[in-house]
Amino acid sequence: MELGLRLGDAPNSNNPFGVRSIPSSSSLMALGFCVGLGHGSGSGSGFGRVHDEDGRDVKDEDEDDDEKTIPGSGYGLGPPVQLDLLPLAPVPRSSHQSSSPLPFSCLSHPLMPELGCTDKVLDVNRPPALAAAVAMIPAEETEDQSPNSTVTSFQMDFGVRNGGGRGRTRSKRSSDMEMEKERSSSRMSDDEENASARKKLRLSKEQSAFLEQSFKQHSTLNPKQKAALAKQLNLRPRQVEVWFQNRRARTKLKQTEEDCEYLKRWCETLTEENRRLQKELQELRAFKASQPFYSHLPATTLTMCPSCERVVATAPAASIATTCTITAAPPRILI
DNA sequence: GTGCAGCCACCTATTACGTCA
DNA sequence: GGTGACGTAATAGGTGGCTGC
């Protein structure tokens, strides 16, 4: 006899977690399926992008949650968690495939006043000559900005670079050292600049915040966006590019960690479910052995009482429960 | 139409540096 | 002041898509 078990309560019996189609996490690609965490939107940033018919990236809202608590990722704590067992769609890599109008609405973002925006521009990452070169970037590079964009008028005060790192007020000593560094850098020759090009320079809090805002708009940049952003932040385009690369990597790492955690908990859930079903099966077999009367009846129906979760038998025609009252809930086990 | 080289953007792993406890 | 942990900017190597020949 073939025993068909129908598990109730979940939205979909084949999908107890409320599956919906989602982009992938690359860490799971090798497994041939992907797991979403039910953030209320898709998966992260370039690691399962959503594209429109032109192959462009559609805003991936999940990126916004990178540093935040994920309300829907819990189990029963929020929107349904999802699993997608479908093959993954290829992810375009070229930036031109993900190009879109320059999303620099962040330039007029309410946050910006808090970032110390002023008309003063001081780039300690760049010798004066280089800064001057950047200043000569033609306005054409920002041509895709809206006429109302504040890009051209917006400047940030990067003179407070490194200020208050990690929430700590910078000491006078370190401030003096930095000023000395700036003076030193301004004296550097081109050769010296090249020699120190590998030296790591921390971005200021304001620059990081600005890049973060941009990243929330788009996790990838096309060349124009990169150049415009670099110009705006007085950074080299390469620095902006590297920042976005590292940011994507951090996002992916975080997503992978969350995926692993989710899979771990899902596995635990399935293990528990399997244990319960095995128990049910044993009960059914025991019931069948103890009730030979029913064994020769055609189309005997066993029903699980939704309240006590005990298996009961119903008569073939009348569907009358033998051990407890059947509620309005649908039968859960049919034989 | 096909193959190839060059370019570009991206990913991944790693290194190196700055900051903090 | 020295030191280890941590975060992150930067680098190197590899991959894949696109383009022109």
XYZ file of C-alpha atoms (C1' of nucleotides) in Angstrom:
377
model
C 0.000 0.000 0.000
C 1.293 3.386 -0.892
C 1.129 5.907 1.819
C 0.714 9.485 0.800
C 1.360 12.024 3.445
C 0.025 15.480 3.082
C 1.508 17.976 5.464
C -0.757 20.785 6.294
C -0.428 24.293 7.647
C 2.166 25.539 5.208
C 1.070 27.729 2.333
C 2.160 25.083 -0.091
C 2.673 21.482 0.709
C 5.678 21.286 -1.548
C 6.946 24.507 -0.228
C 6.541 24.729 3.488
C 8.659 27.842 3.602
C 6.571 29.848 1.239
C 8.881 29.752 -1.718
C 9.047 32.563 -4.136
C 11.402 33.093 -6.981
C 14.510 34.936 -6.017
C 17.937 35.722 -7.328
C 20.701 33.528 -6.223
C 23.504 33.549 -3.814
C 26.612 32.486 -5.592
C 27.702 30.424 -2.687
C 24.821 28.145 -3.403
C 25.105 28.072 -7.130
C 27.143 24.937 -7.053
C 24.267 23.224 -5.353
C 21.976 24.099 -8.183
C 19.538 25.982 -6.083
C 19.392 29.103 -4.134
C 17.935 30.270 -0.942
C 16.458 33.624 -0.244
C 16.110 35.005 3.172
C 12.831 36.693 2.718
C 14.159 40.175 3.143
C 11.096 41.373 1.467
C 13.054 41.803 -1.691
C 15.582 40.012 -3.778
C 18.970 38.749 -2.885
C 22.025 40.882 -2.795
C 23.950 43.050 -4.943
C 25.336 41.632 -8.052
C 25.154 38.183 -6.665
C 21.874 37.428 -8.151
C 20.878 40.595 -9.780
C 17.515 41.299 -11.201
C 17.529 42.518 -14.724
C 14.956 44.012 -16.950
C 14.481 43.031 -20.537
C 17.435 45.141 -21.568
C 19.684 43.251 -19.279
C 20.039 46.191 -17.000
C 20.070 45.881 -13.313
C 16.796 46.564 -11.730
C 17.152 48.164 -8.350
C 18.104 45.515 -5.919
C 16.573 46.674 -2.730
C 18.200 44.009 -0.719
C 21.414 45.863 -0.808
C 19.901 48.392 1.449
C 19.697 45.930 4.213
C 23.245 44.912 4.207
C 24.083 46.447 7.499
C 20.685 46.120 9.022
C 18.606 43.609 10.814
C 16.626 41.515 8.425
C 13.097 41.393 9.675
C 11.932 38.751 7.259
C 14.779 36.365 7.640
C 13.502 34.767 10.752
C 11.339 31.764 10.899
C 7.829 32.747 11.508
C 9.088 36.158 12.469
C 8.210 37.903 9.290
C 7.337 37.418 5.662
C 7.738 33.932 4.324
C 11.250 32.778 3.825
C 11.809 31.463 0.393
C 13.623 28.709 -1.321
C 14.115 28.599 -5.012
C 15.038 25.291 -6.466
C 15.020 26.517 -10.007
C 18.181 26.769 -12.059
C 19.874 30.081 -11.789
C 19.787 32.616 -14.498
C 23.132 33.797 -15.787
C 24.333 37.023 -14.316
C 25.617 39.584 -16.761
C 28.915 40.966 -15.710
C 29.592 43.825 -18.002
C 28.806 47.101 -16.442
C 27.154 48.327 -19.591
C 24.601 45.644 -19.081
C 23.722 47.145 -15.813
C 24.005 50.694 -16.818
C 21.258 53.023 -15.931
C 20.808 56.708 -15.545
C 23.179 58.062 -13.003
C 21.419 57.418 -9.740
C 23.004 60.192 -7.824
C 19.925 61.281 -6.066
C 22.090 60.700 -3.065
C 23.814 63.914 -3.865
C 20.801 65.692 -2.633
C 20.068 63.128 -0.033
C 18.885 64.439 3.312
C 21.885 62.773 4.818
C 24.265 64.966 2.979
C 23.953 68.030 5.160
C 24.948 65.814 8.023
C 28.012 64.834 6.136
C 29.504 68.224 6.413
C 28.912 69.391 2.895
C 30.465 72.717 2.235
C 31.872 74.521 -0.699
C 35.346 73.754 0.401
C 37.196 70.993 -1.320
C 40.318 69.506 0.087
C 41.586 66.197 -1.105
C 44.285 64.774 1.053
C 44.362 61.631 -1.011
C 45.583 63.462 -3.997
C 48.434 65.820 -4.615
C 47.402 69.228 -5.896
C 48.421 68.413 -9.427
C 46.194 65.386 -9.548
C 43.323 67.218 -7.985
C 43.671 69.889 -10.567
C 43.603 67.301 -13.298
C 40.379 65.918 -11.960
C 38.899 69.351 -11.839
C 39.391 69.483 -15.569
C 37.102 66.551 -16.212
C 34.635 67.878 -18.728
C 31.116 68.478 -17.586
C 30.080 66.080 -20.307
C 30.915 63.237 -17.946
C 27.919 64.088 -15.889
C 25.694 64.624 -18.845
C 23.293 61.931 -17.806
C 22.415 63.728 -14.679
C 19.105 65.400 -14.517
C 18.999 69.139 -15.034
C 17.924 69.480 -11.470
C 20.818 67.486 -10.176
C 22.824 69.080 -7.456
C 25.955 67.309 -8.545
C 27.691 70.267 -10.012
C 27.021 72.505 -7.113
C 27.561 69.993 -4.401
C 30.884 69.682 -2.744
C 31.956 68.015 0.410
C 34.420 69.062 2.974
C 36.973 66.332 2.991
C 39.264 68.348 5.119
C 37.793 66.448 8.043
C 38.989 63.206 6.609
C 39.397 60.502 9.198
C 37.718 62.731 11.664
C 36.177 60.834 14.530
C 37.074 57.458 13.153
C 34.904 54.730 14.670
C 33.104 57.310 16.660
C 36.136 58.416 18.516
C 37.185 62.009 18.443
C 40.477 62.371 16.801
C 43.274 63.394 19.042
C 45.138 66.573 18.468
C 48.246 64.531 17.967
C 46.839 62.492 15.137
C 45.348 65.617 13.664
C 48.711 67.279 13.659
C 50.276 64.212 12.154
C 47.725 64.248 9.403
C 48.303 67.883 8.685
C 51.982 67.157 8.477
C 51.205 64.278 6.152
C 49.218 66.581 3.959
C 52.021 69.036 3.871
C 54.404 66.270 3.038
C 52.223 64.941 0.288
C 51.928 68.367 -1.217
C 55.684 68.446 -1.454
C 55.928 65.108 -3.112
C 57.165 64.868 -6.610
C 55.390 62.736 -9.150
C 57.871 59.951 -8.570
C 57.248 60.062 -4.897
C 53.584 59.982 -5.570
C 53.958 56.894 -7.663
C 56.125 55.343 -5.028
C 53.472 55.901 -2.388
C 50.579 55.042 -4.660
C 50.305 51.665 -3.012
C 50.056 53.187 0.386
C 46.673 52.608 1.855
C 44.644 55.692 2.521
C 41.515 55.436 4.535
C 38.504 57.172 3.133
C 36.895 59.758 5.289
C 33.671 59.100 7.075
C 31.952 61.456 4.700
C 33.376 59.811 1.627
C 32.393 56.388 2.875
C 28.889 57.555 3.661
C 28.580 59.088 0.252
C 29.782 55.931 -1.450
C 27.424 53.914 0.691
C 24.522 56.005 -0.461
C 25.563 55.513 -4.046
C 25.934 51.815 -3.515
C 22.395 51.652 -2.246
C 21.296 53.183 -5.492
C 23.383 50.856 -7.615
C 25.865 48.234 -6.648
C 27.754 48.655 -9.902
C 28.948 51.678 -11.759
C 29.398 52.445 -15.394
C 32.431 54.490 -16.390
C 30.548 57.757 -16.366
C 29.090 57.127 -12.998
C 32.456 56.146 -11.689
C 34.119 59.234 -13.053
C 31.397 61.497 -11.759
C 31.482 59.940 -8.354
C 35.251 60.118 -8.231
C 35.129 63.736 -9.205
C 32.511 64.479 -6.635
C 34.466 62.807 -3.873
C 37.856 63.948 -5.068
C 39.000 60.399 -5.366
C 40.599 58.577 -8.209
C 38.145 56.537 -10.314
C 40.204 53.520 -9.421
C 39.535 54.172 -5.762
C 35.813 54.357 -6.386
C 35.990 51.176 -8.413
C 37.909 49.383 -5.687
C 35.537 50.604 -3.043
C 32.571 49.212 -4.956
C 34.351 45.927 -5.534
C 35.156 45.558 -1.880
C 31.688 46.614 -0.924
C 30.179 43.973 -3.174
C 32.513 41.417 -1.699
C 31.476 42.373 1.813
C 27.840 42.180 0.855
C 28.310 38.790 -0.652
C 30.207 37.531 2.326
C 27.485 38.707 4.623
C 24.826 37.180 2.408
C 26.706 33.905 2.328
C 26.904 33.834 6.074
C 23.197 34.461 6.304
C 22.496 31.797 3.708
C 24.526 29.289 5.642
C 22.741 30.161 8.827
C 19.408 29.831 7.120
C 20.289 26.483 5.580
C 21.456 25.265 8.924
C 18.170 26.175 10.554
C 16.201 24.847 7.635
C 18.033 21.560 7.908
C 17.160 21.411 11.566
C 13.534 22.066 10.715
C 13.493 19.329 8.111
C 15.161 16.927 10.488
C 12.508 17.603 13.049
C 9.788 17.232 10.456
C 11.253 13.977 9.290
C 11.340 12.743 12.840
C 7.702 13.630 13.278
C 6.700 11.923 10.047
C 8.544 8.793 10.995
C 6.617 8.765 14.207
C 3.372 9.250 12.343
C 4.237 6.410 10.057
C 4.876 4.148 12.971
C 1.533 5.100 14.434
C -0.195 4.376 11.173
C 1.403 0.995 10.902
C 0.556 0.197 14.477
C -2.971 1.351 13.917
C -3.333 -0.757 10.849
C -1.982 -3.800 12.644
C -4.366 -3.305 15.535
C -7.408 -2.677 13.367
C -7.569 -5.535 10.887
C -11.211 -4.708 10.332
C -10.263 -1.654 8.365
C -7.566 -3.344 6.401
C -9.941 -5.138 4.093
C -12.221 -2.194 3.613
C -11.732 -0.359 0.344
C -10.526 3.207 0.355
C -10.176 3.480 4.042
C -9.321 6.995 5.025
C -7.131 7.850 7.943
C -7.341 11.390 9.071
C -5.141 13.267 11.440
C -6.988 15.292 13.972
C -5.656 18.818 13.622
C -6.110 19.525 17.276
C -4.513 16.533 18.890
C -2.481 15.378 15.871
C -3.592 11.816 16.421
C -4.421 9.574 13.520
C -8.034 8.551 13.323
C -9.916 6.395 10.887
C -12.942 7.496 9.029
C -15.542 5.245 7.472
C -15.315 5.080 3.709
C -18.714 6.551 3.057
C -19.611 8.593 6.076
C -16.172 9.863 7.017
C -16.955 9.481 10.658
C -14.132 9.827 13.064
C -13.668 6.972 15.415
C -11.607 8.518 18.127
C -12.081 12.221 18.139
C -14.054 15.017 16.626
C -12.907 16.153 13.231
C -12.780 19.880 12.849
C -13.134 21.919 9.736
C -9.477 21.446 8.912
C -8.820 19.361 5.826
C -7.692 15.766 6.158
C -3.967 15.554 6.411
C -3.236 11.963 5.801
C -4.887 9.882 3.163
C -4.325 6.254 2.499
C 29.913 32.087 -39.577
C 34.124 31.203 -36.873
C 38.402 31.957 -34.384
C 41.357 35.044 -32.126
C 43.245 38.962 -29.685
C 42.464 43.002 -27.028
C 39.830 45.430 -23.848
C 36.978 45.909 -20.002
C 34.430 44.924 -15.816
C 34.046 41.915 -12.411
C 35.161 38.310 -8.805
C 38.128 36.194 -5.505
C 42.011 35.690 -2.642
C 45.427 38.008 -0.555
C 48.276 41.687 1.214
C 49.120 45.781 3.693
C 47.859 49.439 6.394
C 45.097 52.128 9.974
C 42.610 51.917 14.110
C 41.338 50.330 18.431
C 41.232 47.773 22.764
C 54.626 52.322 23.899
C 53.929 47.558 22.182
C 50.804 44.181 20.379
C 47.134 41.476 18.400
C 42.524 41.688 16.355
C 39.790 43.682 13.165
C 38.200 46.462 9.225
C 39.221 47.824 4.844
C 41.919 49.969 0.903
C 44.591 48.157 -2.529
C 46.725 44.559 -5.467
C 47.131 40.392 -8.312
C 45.370 36.826 -10.940
C 41.658 34.783 -13.221
C 37.091 34.719 -15.808
C 33.671 35.996 -19.081
C 31.421 39.208 -22.331
C 31.975 42.318 -26.071
C 34.156 44.105 -30.207
C 36.963 44.457 -34.221
C 39.782 42.070 -37.415
